[in-house]
mmCIF file of C-alpha atoms in Angstrom:
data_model
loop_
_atom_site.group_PDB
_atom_site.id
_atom_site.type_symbol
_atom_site.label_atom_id
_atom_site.label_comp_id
_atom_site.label_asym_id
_atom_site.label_seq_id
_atom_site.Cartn_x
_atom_site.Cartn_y
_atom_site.Cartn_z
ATOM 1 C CA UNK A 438 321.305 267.238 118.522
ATOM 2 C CA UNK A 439 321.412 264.413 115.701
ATOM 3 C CA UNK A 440 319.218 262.065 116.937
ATOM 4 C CA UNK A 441 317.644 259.125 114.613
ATOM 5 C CA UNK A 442 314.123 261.110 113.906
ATOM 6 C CA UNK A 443 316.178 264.140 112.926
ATOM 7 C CA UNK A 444 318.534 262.172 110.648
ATOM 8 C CA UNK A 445 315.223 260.987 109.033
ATOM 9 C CA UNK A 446 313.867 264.164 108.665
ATOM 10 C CA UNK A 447 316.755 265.550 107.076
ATOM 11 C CA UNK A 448 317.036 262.735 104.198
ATOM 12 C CA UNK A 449 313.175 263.234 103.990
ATOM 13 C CA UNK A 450 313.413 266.750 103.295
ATOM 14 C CA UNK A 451 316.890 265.940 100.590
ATOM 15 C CA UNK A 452 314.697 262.967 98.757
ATOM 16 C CA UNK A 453 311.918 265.914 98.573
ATOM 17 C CA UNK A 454 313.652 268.622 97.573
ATOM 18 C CA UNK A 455 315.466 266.528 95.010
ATOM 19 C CA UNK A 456 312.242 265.211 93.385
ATOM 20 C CA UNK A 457 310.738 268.740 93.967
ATOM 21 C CA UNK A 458 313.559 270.625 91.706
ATOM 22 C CA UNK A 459 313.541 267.357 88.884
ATOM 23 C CA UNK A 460 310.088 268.444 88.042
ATOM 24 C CA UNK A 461 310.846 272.257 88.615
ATOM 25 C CA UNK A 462 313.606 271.441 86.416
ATOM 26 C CA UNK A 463 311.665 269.732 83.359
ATOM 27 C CA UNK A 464 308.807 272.680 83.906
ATOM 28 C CA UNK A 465 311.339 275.608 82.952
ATOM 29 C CA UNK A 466 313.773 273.807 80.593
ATOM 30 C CA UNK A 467 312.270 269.862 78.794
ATOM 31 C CA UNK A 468 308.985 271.253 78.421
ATOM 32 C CA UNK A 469 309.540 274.740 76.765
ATOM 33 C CA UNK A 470 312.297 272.917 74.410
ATOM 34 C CA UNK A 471 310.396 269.992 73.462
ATOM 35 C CA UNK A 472 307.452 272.369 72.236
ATOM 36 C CA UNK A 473 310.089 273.623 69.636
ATOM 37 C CA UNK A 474 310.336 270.065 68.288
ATOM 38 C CA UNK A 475 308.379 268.851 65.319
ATOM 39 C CA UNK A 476 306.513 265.994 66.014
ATOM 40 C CA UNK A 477 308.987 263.143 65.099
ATOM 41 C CA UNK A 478 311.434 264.634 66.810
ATOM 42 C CA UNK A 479 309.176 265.235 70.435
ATOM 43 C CA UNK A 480 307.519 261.726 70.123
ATOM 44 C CA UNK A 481 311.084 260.040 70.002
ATOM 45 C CA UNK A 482 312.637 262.819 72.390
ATOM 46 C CA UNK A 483 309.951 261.827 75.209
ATOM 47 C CA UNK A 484 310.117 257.976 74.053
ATOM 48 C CA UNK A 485 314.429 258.555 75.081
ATOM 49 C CA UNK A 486 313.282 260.266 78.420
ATOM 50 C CA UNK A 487 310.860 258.494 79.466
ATOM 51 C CA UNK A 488 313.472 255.267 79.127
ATOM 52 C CA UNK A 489 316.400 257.198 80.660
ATOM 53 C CA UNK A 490 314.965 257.994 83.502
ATOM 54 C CA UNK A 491 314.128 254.634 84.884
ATOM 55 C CA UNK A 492 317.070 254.742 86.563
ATOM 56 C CA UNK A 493 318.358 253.361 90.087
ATOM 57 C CA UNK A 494 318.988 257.205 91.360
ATOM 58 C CA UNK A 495 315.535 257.865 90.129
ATOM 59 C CA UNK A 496 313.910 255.414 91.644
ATOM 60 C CA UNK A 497 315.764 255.969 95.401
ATOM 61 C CA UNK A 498 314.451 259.206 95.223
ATOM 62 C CA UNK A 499 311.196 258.961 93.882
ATOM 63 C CA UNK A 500 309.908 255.991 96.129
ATOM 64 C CA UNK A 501 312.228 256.698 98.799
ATOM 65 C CA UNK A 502 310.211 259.959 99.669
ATOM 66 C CA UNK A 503 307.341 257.941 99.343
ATOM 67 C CA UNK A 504 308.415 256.189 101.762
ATOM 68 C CA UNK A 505 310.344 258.355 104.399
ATOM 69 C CA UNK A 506 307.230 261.324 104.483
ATOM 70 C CA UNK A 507 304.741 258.710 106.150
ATOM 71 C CA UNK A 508 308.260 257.475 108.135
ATOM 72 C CA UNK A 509 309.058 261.358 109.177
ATOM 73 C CA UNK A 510 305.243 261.602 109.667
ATOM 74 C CA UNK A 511 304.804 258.531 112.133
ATOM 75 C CA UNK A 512 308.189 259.402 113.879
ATOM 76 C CA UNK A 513 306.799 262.872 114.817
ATOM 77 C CA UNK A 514 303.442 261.578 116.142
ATOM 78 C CA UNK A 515 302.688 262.410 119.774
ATOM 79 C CA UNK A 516 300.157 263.425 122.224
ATOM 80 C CA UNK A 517 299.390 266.286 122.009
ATOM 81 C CA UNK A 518 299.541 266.050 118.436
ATOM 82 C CA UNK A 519 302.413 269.158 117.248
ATOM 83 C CA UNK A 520 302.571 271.325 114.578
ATOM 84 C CA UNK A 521 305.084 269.460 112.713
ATOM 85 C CA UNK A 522 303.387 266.307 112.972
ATOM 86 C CA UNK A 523 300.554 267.615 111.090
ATOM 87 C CA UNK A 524 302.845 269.669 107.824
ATOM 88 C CA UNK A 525 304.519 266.397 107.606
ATOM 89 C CA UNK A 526 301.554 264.950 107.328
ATOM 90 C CA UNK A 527 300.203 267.398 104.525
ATOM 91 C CA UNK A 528 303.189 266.840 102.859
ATOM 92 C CA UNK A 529 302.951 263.388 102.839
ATOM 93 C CA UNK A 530 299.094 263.481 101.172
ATOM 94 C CA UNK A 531 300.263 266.150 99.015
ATOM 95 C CA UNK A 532 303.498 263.757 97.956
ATOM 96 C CA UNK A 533 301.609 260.550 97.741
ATOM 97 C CA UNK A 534 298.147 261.975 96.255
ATOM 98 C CA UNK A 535 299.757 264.729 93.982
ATOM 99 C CA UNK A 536 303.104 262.883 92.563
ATOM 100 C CA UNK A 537 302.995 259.350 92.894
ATOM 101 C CA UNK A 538 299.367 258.670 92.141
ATOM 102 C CA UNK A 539 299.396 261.303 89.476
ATOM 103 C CA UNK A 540 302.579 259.795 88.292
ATOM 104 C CA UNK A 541 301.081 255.886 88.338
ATOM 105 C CA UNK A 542 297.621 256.389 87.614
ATOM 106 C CA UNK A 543 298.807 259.308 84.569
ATOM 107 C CA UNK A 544 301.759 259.509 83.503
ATOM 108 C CA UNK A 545 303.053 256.632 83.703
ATOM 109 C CA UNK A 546 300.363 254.780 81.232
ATOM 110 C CA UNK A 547 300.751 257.886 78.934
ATOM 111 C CA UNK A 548 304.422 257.102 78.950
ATOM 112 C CA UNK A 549 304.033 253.282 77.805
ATOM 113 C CA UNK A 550 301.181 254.169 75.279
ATOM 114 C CA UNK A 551 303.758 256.620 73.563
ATOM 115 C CA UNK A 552 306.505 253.642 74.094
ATOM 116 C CA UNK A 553 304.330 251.378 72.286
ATOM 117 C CA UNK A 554 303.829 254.006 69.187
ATOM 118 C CA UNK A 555 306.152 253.673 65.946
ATOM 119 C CA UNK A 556 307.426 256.080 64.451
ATOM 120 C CA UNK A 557 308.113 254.100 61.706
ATOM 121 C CA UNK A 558 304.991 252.322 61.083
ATOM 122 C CA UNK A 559 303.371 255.909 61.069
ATOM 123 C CA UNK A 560 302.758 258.821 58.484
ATOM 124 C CA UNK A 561 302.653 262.547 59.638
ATOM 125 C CA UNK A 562 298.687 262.412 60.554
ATOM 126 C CA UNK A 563 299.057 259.678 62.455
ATOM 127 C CA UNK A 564 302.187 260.893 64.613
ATOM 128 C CA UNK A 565 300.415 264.375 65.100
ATOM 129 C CA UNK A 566 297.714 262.979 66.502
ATOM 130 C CA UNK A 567 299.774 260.517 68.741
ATOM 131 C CA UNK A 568 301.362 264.313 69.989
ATOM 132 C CA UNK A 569 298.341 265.673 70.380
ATOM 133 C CA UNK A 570 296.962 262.906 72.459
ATOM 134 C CA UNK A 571 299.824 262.753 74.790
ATOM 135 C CA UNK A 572 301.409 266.212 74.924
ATOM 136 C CA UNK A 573 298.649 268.234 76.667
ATOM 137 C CA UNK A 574 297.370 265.483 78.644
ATOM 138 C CA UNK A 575 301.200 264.536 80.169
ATOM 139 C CA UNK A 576 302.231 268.183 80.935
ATOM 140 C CA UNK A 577 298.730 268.916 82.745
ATOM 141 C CA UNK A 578 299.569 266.090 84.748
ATOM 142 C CA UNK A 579 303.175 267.075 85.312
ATOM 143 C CA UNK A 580 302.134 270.560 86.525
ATOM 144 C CA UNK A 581 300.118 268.782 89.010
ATOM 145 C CA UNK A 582 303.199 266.905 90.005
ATOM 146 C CA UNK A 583 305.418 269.729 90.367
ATOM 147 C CA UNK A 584 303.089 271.660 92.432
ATOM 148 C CA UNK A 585 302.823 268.527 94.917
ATOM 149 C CA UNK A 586 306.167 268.392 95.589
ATOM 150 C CA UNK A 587 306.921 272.034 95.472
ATOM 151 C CA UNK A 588 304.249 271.889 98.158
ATOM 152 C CA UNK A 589 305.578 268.631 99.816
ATOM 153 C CA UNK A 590 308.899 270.122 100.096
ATOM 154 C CA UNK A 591 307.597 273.629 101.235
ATOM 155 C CA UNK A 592 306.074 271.897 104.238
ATOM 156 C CA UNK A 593 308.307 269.634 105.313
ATOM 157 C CA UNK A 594 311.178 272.733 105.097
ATOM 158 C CA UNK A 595 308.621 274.437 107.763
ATOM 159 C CA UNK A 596 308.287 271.661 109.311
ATOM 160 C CA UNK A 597 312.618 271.085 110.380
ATOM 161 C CA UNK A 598 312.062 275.017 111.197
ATOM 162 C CA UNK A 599 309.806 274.882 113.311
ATOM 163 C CA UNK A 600 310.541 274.584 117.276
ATOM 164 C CA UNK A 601 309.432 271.731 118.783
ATOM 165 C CA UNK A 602 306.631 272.168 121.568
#
């Protein structure tokens, strides 16, 4: 039966899944490709990205699982406490620990230090270095990310699957 907590639980687990495969996603494809780029060409690849995807459909997603894990979370909270109460509640520390503070606290200010760099007020040495100072740094923290949500969404899939009690 459809009721209002299952409804939730199913949009929870879509907003997951969707943010789960976006960094999945940019893990096998962006990241590999962009490491082909010379420096110019990364540094003004990410500075596009990192613009594009502040985007409404981003955003829904991004904060909306932010949002409906701790929702899912309370909604499933009873005495005794179940199973599925507590992976929706590791998903929901995984989600909001391991992607959106990551993201916030990380990415997110290595994204507006690269926004602020010119390209063309910079020679070569100077761009390398701006690479070399965001590159490793930003994809350690995006593995991070992806893992979180592969782990989020992991959960809360085990979590619709299993019976109630």
């Amino acid at each position: 039966m459809m009721t209002l907590q299952n409804i939730i639980l199913v949009l929870t687990a879509t907003t997951t899944a969707l943010i789960a495969g976006l960094f999945y996603a940019w893990t096998c494809s962006v990241i590999p490709g962009l490491a082909r780029l010379n420096s110019v060409e990364y540094i003004r690849a990410m500075q596009s990205f990192n613009l594009a995807i502040q985007n409404q459909l981003f955003f829904l997603c991004f904060f909306g699982t932010a949002i409906l894990l701790p929702v899912s979370t309370y909604m499933y909270f009873s005495h005794p406490v179940t199973i599925r109460f507590w992976l929706l509640l590791t998903a929901s520390i995984a989600y909001l620990l391991g992607v959106m503070a990551v993201t916030i606290f990380g990415n997110i200010p290595l994204n507006n230090s690269l926004e602020s760099f010119s390209l063309t007020l910079s020679n070569p040495e100077l761009i390398a270095e701006q690479r070399n100072n965001f590159e490793t740094s930003w994809n350690n923290l995006h593995t991070i990310r992806t893992i979180a949500s592969a782990l989020s969404i992991v959960l809360v899939i085990i979590a619709c699957i299993n019976p109630e009690e």
